[in-house]
Every structure is written in C-alpha cells, then in structure tokens.
PDB file of C-alpha atoms in Angstrom:
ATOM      1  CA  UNK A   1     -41.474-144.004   8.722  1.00  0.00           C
ATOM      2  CA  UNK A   2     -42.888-146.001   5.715  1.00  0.00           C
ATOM      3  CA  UNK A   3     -46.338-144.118   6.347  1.00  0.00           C
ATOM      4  CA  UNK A   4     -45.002-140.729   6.649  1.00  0.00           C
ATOM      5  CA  UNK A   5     -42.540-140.432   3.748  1.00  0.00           C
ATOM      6  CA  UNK A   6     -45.120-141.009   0.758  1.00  0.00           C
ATOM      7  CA  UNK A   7     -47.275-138.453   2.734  1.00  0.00           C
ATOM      8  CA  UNK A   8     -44.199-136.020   2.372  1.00  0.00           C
ATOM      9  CA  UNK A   9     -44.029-135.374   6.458  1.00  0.00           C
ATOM     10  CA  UNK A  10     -40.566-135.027   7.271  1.00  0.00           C
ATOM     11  CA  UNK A  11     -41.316-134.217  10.642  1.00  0.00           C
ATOM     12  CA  UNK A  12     -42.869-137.432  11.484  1.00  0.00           C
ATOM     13  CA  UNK A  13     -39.975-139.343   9.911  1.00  0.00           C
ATOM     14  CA  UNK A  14     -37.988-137.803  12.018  1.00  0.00           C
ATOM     15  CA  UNK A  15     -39.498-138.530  15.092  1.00  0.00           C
ATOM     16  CA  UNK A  16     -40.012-141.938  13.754  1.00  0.00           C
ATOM     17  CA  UNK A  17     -36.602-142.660  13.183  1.00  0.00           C
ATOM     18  CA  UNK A  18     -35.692-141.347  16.501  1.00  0.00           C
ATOM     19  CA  UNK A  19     -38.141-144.019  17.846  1.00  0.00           C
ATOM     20  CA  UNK A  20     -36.300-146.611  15.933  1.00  0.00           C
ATOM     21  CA  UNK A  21     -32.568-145.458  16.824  1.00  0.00           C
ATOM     22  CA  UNK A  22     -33.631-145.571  20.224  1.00  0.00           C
ATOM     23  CA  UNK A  23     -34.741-149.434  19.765  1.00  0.00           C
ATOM     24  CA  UNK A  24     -31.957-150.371  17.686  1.00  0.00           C
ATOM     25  CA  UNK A  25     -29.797-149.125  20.579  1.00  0.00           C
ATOM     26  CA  UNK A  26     -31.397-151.391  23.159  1.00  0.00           C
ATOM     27  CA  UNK A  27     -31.735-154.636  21.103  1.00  0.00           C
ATOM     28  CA  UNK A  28     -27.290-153.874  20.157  1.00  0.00           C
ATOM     29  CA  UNK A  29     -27.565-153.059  17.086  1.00  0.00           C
ATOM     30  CA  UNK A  30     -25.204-149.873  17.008  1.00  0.00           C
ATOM     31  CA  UNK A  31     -24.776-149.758  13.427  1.00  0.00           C
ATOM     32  CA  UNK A  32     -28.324-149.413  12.532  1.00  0.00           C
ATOM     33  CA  UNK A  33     -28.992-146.974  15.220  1.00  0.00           C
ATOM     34  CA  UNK A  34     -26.389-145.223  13.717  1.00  0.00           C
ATOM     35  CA  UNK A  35     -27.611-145.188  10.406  1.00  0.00           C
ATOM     36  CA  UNK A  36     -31.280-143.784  11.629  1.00  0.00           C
ATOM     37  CA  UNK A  37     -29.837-140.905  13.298  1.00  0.00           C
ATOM     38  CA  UNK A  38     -27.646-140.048  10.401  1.00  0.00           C
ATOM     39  CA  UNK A  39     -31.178-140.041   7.858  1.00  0.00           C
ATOM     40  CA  UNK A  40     -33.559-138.070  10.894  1.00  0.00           C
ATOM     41  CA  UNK A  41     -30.630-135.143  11.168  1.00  0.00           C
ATOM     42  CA  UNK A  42     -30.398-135.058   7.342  1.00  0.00           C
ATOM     43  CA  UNK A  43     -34.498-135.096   6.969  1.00  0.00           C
ATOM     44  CA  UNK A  44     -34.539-132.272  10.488  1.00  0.00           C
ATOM     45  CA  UNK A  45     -32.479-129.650   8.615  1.00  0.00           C
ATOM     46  CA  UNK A  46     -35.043-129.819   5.892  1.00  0.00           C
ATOM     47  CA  UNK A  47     -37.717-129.640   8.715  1.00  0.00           C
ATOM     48  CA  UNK A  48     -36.543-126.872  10.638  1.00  0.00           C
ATOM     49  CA  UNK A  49     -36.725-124.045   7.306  1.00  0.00           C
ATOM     50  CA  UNK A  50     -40.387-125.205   6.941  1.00  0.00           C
ATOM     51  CA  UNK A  51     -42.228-123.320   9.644  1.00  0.00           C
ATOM     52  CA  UNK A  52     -42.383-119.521  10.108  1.00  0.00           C
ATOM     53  CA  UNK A  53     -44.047-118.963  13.191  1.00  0.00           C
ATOM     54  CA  UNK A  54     -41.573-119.122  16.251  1.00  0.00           C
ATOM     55  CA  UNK A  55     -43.685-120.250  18.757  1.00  0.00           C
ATOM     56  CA  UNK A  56     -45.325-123.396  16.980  1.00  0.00           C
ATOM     57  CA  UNK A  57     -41.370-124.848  15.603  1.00  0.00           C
ATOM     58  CA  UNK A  58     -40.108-124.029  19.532  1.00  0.00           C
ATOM     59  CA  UNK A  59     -43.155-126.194  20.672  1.00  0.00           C
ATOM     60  CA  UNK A  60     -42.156-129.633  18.958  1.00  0.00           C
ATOM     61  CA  UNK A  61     -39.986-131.767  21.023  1.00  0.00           C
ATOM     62  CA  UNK A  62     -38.568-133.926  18.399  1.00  0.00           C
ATOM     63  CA  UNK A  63     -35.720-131.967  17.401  1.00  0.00           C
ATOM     64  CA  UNK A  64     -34.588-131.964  21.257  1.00  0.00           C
ATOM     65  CA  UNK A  65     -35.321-135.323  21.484  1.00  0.00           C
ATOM     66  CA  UNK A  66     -33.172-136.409  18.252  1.00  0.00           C
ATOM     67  CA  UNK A  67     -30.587-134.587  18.824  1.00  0.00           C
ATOM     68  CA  UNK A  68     -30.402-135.533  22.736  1.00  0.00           C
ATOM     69  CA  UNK A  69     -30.499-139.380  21.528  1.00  0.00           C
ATOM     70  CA  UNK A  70     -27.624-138.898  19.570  1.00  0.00           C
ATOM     71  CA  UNK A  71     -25.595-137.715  22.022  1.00  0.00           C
ATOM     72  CA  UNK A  72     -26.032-140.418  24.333  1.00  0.00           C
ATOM     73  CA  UNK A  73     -25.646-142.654  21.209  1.00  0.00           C
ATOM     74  CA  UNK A  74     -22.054-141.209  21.052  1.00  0.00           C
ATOM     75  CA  UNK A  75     -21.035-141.326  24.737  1.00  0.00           C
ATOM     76  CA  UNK A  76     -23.301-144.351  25.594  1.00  0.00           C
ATOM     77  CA  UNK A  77     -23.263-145.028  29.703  1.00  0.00           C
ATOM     78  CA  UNK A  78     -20.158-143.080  30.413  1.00  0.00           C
ATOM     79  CA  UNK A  79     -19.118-146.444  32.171  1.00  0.00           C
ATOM     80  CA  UNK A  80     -16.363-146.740  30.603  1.00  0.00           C
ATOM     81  CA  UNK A  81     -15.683-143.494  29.597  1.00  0.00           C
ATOM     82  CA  UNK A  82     -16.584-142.784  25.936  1.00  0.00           C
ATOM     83  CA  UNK A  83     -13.236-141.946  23.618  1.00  0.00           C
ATOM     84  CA  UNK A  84     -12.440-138.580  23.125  1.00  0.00           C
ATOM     85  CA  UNK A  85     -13.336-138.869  19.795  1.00  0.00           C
ATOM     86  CA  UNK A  86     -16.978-139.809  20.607  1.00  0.00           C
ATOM     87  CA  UNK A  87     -16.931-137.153  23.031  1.00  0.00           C
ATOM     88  CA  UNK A  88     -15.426-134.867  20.706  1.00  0.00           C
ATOM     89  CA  UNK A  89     -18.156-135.650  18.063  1.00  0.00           C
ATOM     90  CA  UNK A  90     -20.955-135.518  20.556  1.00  0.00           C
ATOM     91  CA  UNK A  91     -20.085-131.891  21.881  1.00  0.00           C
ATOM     92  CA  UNK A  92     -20.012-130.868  17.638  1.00  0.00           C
ATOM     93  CA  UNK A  93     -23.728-132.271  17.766  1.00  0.00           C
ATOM     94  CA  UNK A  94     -24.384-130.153  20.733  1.00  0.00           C
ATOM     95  CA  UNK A  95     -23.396-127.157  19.091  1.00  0.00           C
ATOM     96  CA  UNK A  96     -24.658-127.814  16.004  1.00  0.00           C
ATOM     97  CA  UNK A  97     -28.393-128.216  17.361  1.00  0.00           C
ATOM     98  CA  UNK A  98     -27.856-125.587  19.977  1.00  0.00           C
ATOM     99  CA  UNK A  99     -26.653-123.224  16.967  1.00  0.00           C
ATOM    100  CA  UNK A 100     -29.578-123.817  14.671  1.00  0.00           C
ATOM    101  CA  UNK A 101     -32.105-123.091  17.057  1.00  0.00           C
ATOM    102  CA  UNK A 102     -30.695-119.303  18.597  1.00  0.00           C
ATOM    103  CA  UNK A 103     -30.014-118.412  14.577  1.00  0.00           C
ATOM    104  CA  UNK A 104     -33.919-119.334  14.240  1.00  0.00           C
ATOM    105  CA  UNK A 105     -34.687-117.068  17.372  1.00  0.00           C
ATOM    106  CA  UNK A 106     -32.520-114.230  16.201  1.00  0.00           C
ATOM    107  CA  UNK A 107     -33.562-114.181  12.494  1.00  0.00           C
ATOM    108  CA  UNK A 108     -37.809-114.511  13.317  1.00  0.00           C
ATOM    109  CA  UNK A 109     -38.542-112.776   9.394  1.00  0.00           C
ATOM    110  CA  UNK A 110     -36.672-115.438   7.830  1.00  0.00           C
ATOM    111  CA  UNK A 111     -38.932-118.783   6.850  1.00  0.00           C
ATOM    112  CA  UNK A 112     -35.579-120.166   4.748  1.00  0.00           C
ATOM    113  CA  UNK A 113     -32.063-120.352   5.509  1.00  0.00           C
ATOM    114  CA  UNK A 114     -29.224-122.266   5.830  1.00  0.00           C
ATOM    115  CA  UNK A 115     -26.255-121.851   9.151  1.00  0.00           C
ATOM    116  CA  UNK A 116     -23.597-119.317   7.718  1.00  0.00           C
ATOM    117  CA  UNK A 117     -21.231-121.343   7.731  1.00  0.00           C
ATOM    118  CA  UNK A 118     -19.366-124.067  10.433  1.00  0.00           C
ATOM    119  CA  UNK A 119     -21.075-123.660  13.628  1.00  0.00           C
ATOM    120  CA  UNK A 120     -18.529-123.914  16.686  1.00  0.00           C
ATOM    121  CA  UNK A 121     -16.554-126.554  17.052  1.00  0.00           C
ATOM    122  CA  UNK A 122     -14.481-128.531  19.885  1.00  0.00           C
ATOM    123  CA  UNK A 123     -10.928-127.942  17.768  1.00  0.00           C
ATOM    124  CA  UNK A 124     -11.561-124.040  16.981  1.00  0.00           C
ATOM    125  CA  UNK A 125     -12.942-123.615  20.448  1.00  0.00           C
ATOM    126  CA  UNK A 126      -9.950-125.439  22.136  1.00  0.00           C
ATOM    127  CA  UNK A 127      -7.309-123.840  19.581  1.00  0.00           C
ATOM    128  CA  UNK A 128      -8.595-120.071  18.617  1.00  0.00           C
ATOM    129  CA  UNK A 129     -11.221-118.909  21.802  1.00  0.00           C
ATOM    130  CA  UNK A 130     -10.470-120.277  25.171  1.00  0.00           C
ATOM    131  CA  UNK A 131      -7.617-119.306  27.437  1.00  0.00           C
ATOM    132  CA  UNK A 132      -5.486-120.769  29.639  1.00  0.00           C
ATOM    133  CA  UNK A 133      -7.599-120.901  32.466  1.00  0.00           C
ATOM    134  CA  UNK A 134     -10.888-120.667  31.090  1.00  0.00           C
ATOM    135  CA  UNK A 135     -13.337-123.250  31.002  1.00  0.00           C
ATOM    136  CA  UNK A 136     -16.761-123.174  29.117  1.00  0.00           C
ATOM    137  CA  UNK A 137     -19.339-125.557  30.672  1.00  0.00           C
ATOM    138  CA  UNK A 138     -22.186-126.135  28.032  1.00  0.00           C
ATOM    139  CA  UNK A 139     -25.179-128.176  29.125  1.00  0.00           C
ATOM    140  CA  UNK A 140     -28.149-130.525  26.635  1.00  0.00           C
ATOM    141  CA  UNK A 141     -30.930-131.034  28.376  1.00  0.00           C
ATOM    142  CA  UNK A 142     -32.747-133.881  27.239  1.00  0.00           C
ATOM    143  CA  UNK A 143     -36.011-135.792  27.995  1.00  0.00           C
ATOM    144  CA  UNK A 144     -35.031-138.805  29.665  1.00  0.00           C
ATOM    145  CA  UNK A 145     -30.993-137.761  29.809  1.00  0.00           C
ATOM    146  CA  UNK A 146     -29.141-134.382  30.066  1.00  0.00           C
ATOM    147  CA  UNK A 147     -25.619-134.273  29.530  1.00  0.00           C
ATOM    148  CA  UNK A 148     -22.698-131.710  30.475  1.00  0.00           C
ATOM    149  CA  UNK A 149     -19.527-130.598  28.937  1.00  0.00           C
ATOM    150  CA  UNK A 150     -16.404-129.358  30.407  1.00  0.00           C
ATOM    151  CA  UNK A 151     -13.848-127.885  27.818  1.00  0.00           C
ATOM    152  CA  UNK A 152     -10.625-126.140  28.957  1.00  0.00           C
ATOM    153  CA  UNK A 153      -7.651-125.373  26.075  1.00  0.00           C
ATOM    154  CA  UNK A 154      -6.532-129.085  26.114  1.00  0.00           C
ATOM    155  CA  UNK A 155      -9.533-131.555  27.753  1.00  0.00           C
ATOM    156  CA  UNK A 156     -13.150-132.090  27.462  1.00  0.00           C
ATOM    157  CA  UNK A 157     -15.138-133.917  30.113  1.00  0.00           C
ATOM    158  CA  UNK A 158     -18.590-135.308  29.375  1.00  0.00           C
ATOM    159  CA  UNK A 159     -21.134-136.730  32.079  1.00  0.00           C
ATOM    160  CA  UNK A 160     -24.849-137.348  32.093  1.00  0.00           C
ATOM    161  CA  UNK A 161     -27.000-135.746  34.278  1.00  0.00           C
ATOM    162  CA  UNK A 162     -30.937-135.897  35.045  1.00  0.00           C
ATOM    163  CA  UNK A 163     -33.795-135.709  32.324  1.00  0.00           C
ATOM    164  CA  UNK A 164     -35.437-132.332  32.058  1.00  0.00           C
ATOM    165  CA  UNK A 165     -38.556-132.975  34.588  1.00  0.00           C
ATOM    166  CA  UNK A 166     -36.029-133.688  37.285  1.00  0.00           C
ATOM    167  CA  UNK A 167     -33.979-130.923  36.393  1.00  0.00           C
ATOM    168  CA  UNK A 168     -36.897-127.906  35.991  1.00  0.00           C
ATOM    169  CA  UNK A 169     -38.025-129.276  39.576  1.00  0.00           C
ATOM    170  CA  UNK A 170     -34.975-128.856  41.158  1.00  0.00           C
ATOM    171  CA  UNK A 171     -34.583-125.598  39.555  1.00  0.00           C
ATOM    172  CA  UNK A 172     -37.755-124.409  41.086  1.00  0.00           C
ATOM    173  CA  UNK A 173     -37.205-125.625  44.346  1.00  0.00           C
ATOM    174  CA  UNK A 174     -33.652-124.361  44.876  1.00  0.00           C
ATOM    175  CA  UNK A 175     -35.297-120.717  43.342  1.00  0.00           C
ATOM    176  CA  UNK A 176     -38.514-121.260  45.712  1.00  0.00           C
ATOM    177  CA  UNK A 177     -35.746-121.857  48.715  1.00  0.00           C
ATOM    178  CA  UNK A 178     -33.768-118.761  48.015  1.00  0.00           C
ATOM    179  CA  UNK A 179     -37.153-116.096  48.212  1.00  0.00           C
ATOM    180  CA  UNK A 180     -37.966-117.873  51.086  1.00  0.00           C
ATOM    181  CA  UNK A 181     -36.833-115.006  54.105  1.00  0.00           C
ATOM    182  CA  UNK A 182     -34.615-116.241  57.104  1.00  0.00           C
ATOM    183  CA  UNK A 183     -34.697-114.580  60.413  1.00  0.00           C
ATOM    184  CA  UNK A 184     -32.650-111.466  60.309  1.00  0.00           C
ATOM    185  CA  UNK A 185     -29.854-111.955  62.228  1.00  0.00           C
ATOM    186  CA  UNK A 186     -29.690-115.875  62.033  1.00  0.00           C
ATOM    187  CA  UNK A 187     -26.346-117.657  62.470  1.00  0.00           C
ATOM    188  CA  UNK A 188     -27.497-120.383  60.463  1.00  0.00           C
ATOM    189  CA  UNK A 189     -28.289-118.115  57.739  1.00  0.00           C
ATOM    190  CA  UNK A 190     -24.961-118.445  55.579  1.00  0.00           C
ATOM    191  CA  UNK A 191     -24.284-121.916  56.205  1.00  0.00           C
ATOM    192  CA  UNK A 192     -28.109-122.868  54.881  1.00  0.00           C
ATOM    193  CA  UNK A 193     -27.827-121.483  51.445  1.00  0.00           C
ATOM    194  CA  UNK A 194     -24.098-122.895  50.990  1.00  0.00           C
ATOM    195  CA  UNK A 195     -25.499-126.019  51.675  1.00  0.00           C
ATOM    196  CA  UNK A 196     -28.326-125.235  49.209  1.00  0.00           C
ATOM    197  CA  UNK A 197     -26.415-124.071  46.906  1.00  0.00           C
ATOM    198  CA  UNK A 198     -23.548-126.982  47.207  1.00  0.00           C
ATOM    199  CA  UNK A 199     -26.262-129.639  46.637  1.00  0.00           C
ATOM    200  CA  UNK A 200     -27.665-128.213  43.257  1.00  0.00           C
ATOM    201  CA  UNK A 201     -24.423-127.185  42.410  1.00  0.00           C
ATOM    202  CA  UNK A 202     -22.909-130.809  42.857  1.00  0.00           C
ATOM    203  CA  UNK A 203     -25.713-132.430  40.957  1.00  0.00           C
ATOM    204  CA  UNK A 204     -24.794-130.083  37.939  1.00  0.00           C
ATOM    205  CA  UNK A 205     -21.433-129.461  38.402  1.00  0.00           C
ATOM    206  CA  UNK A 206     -19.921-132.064  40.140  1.00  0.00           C
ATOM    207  CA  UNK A 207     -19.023-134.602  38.033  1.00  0.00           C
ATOM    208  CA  UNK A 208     -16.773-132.094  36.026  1.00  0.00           C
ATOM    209  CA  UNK A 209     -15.571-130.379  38.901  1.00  0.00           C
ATOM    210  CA  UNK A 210     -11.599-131.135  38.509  1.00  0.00           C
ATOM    211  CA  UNK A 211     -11.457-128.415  36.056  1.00  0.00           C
ATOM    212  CA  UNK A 212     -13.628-126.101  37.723  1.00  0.00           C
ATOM    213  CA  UNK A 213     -11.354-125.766  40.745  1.00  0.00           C
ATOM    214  CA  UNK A 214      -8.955-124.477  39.188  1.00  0.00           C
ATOM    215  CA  UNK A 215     -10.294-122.229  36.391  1.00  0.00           C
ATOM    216  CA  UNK A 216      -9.646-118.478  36.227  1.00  0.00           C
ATOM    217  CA  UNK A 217     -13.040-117.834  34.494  1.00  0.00           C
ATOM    218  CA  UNK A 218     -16.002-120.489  33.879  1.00  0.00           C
ATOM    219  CA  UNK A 219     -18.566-119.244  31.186  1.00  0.00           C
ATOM    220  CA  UNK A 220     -21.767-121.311  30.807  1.00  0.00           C
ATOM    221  CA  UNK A 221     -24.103-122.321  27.994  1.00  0.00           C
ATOM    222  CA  UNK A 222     -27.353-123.054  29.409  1.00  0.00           C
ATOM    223  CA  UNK A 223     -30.145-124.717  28.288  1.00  0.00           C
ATOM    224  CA  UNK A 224     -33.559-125.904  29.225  1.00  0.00           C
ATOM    225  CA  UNK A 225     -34.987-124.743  32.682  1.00  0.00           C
ATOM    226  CA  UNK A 226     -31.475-124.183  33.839  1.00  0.00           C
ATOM    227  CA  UNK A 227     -31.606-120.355  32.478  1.00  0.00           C
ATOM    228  CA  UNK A 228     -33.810-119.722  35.253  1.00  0.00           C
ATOM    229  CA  UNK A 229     -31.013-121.140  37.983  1.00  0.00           C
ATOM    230  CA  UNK A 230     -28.379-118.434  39.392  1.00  0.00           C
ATOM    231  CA  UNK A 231     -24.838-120.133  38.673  1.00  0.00           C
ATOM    232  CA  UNK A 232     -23.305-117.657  40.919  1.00  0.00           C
ATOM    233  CA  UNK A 233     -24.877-118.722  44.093  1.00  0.00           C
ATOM    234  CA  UNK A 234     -24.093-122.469  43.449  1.00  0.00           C
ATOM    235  CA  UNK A 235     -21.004-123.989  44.995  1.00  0.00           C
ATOM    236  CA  UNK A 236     -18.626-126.995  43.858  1.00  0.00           C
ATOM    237  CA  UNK A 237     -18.938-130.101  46.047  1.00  0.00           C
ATOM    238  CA  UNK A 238     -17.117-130.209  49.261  1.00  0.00           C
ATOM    239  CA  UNK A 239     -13.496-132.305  49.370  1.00  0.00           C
ATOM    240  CA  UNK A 240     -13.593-135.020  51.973  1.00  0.00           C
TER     241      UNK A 240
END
C-alpha cells in the first residue's frame, strides 16, 4: 500500500488492503480489518470509473475479492450466527457490489459515472418489493468463500457456501450429467436426476431451505458460474 499510493495506483491499494484486512482478521484484530476495508471500498469506487473497456475491468479479481472479504468480515464463521444487523449490513454490501458491476455492463459508452442513486437495500426490499410468500435468494460467489441469502418480508438467512472453483466444477458436472442420455424407457430414469438434482440443490440451497418450503414464488440472483446451473431442475433436501 505504501508503494502504490505515491505511484497513484488505486487499484493496487486496493488489492493491497484487501491482503491486509484479510491478515488483520486472522491475527484478531477486527478493528483494523475493519478500517482497511472501509479505505479499499472508498479507493474501488474511484477505481471502477477509470477503465473503459469492458472486458479488461470484468477481468480483475480484486473487486470480487474485496468485496467477498467483507462479507465474511461481517458474518464471520456463521458459528454463532452473525446478528441481524451484520447480516443486514453484509446483504447491503452484496447489493451494492452486485449493483455497480450490471450498471457498468448496461452503460458500456460511459467511462464516468456515479450509481443513480441508493442501490437496493434489505429494508426497501423487505418493506416496498417482496410479498408475502416470496422469497429472493441472492448468491456472492467468492474465491475462497461464497455466501447465500434468503430474504422473505420479515427474515433474512445468511450461510456460506463453497469458493468459486468448487462451485464452477460442480456446475459442470451436474450440466455434463444432465446431456448425458439414459436408456429410453428406464425405471431408474426419474429417480437418478432427483437425486442429482437434490444433491446440488442441497449444497446451494439447503442451508436456507426453511423458507424455501414454504414460499409461493422464489426468484434468484445469481452470480458466478451458477448462471450456467438450471434452478428449476434442482430439488430441496429430503426430510428425514
């Protein structure tokens, strides 16, 4: 960090003081981490309105990786459950990255600009969009951790899930499995893609599953290789 900021280089202080958060974290020092992540978002949305060309901003991972990091600094281990504050605070992160990034696919002519105003947020969603019923299930994948959120009118579950490696190659297996013909006329037929399906489909959806069973309507924000996964042909872990 020291190096890059008389070289004016935001983008390697950010990724530096990603670096750093992520040490402060491990050696307990929650305050400093804290204060790192606060300076690399400041410094990244000064980073992101430098580039023009799409392809080479999509292609650095340190945004993902910063913003990813400061989600699990909010919810920590998940053992014990993070307050709903934290949670509440690391699902406004989510959107906030998550937000930046489509505006920066939709508007490609644009080298400057700023969000138009608040991006989405756990209160409005919970008190102007959703329905009773409805549940929106909005995933960050990350590089070592992904997380997932559940949000219904009145709750909001959090969990972490596999890193993105993991993730992508389950992805492509569970596509790989589905082209993969079955005897016509096979009994086992059904019953081998439900199980398919329920195995990916508890990885990813199971630890938020006790609002899923009973929800009306389920939309989901994908992210990260899971665009390429069909949502309708997974299934919500089995009850014993």
């Amino acid at each position: 960090d020291r190096e890059a900021e008389p070289l004016h280089r935001p983008a390697d202080r950010v990724t530096a003081l990603t670096v750093a958060s992520i040490a402060e974290v491990r050696l307990g020092r929650e305050d400093d981490a804290a204060r790192h992540l606060n300076l690399a978002m400041h410094l990244w949305e000064k980073v992101r309105a430098l580039p023009s060309d799409l392809e080479w901003r999509e292609r650095r991972s340190g945004d993902r990786r910063l913003f990813s990091t400061a989600v699990g600094h909010l919810l920590g281990t998940l053992s014990p459950p993070p307050s709903s504050d934290r949670v509440r605070a690391a699902f406004d992160m989510t959107q906030r990255f998550k937000t930046r990034t489509l505006l920066e696919r939709v508007r490609r002519s644009r080298t400057h600009f700023t969000i138009p105003g608040p991006t989405a947020t756990l209160e409005t969603l919970q008190r102007e969009i959703l329905r009773d019923g409805e549940v929106l299930v909005d995933f960050l994948v990350g590089e070592g951790t992904s997380y997932v959120f559940a949000v219904t009118r009145d709750t909001c579950l959090a969990a972490a899930l596999p890193g993105v490696e993991e993730l992508a190659s389950r992805v492509d297996c569970y596509r790989d499995f589905l082209a993969t013909p079955v005897r016509q006329g096979s009994k086992q037929s059904g019953d081998r893609y439900s199980t398919a399906g329920e195995e990916i489909g508890s990885l990813l959806l199971g630890p938020v599953a006790s609002v899923l069973e009973t929800a009306s309507r389920i939309f989901f924000a994908l992210d990260g290789p899971l665009y390429a996964l069909p949502f309708d042909a997974l299934r919500l872990p089995a009850d014993d």
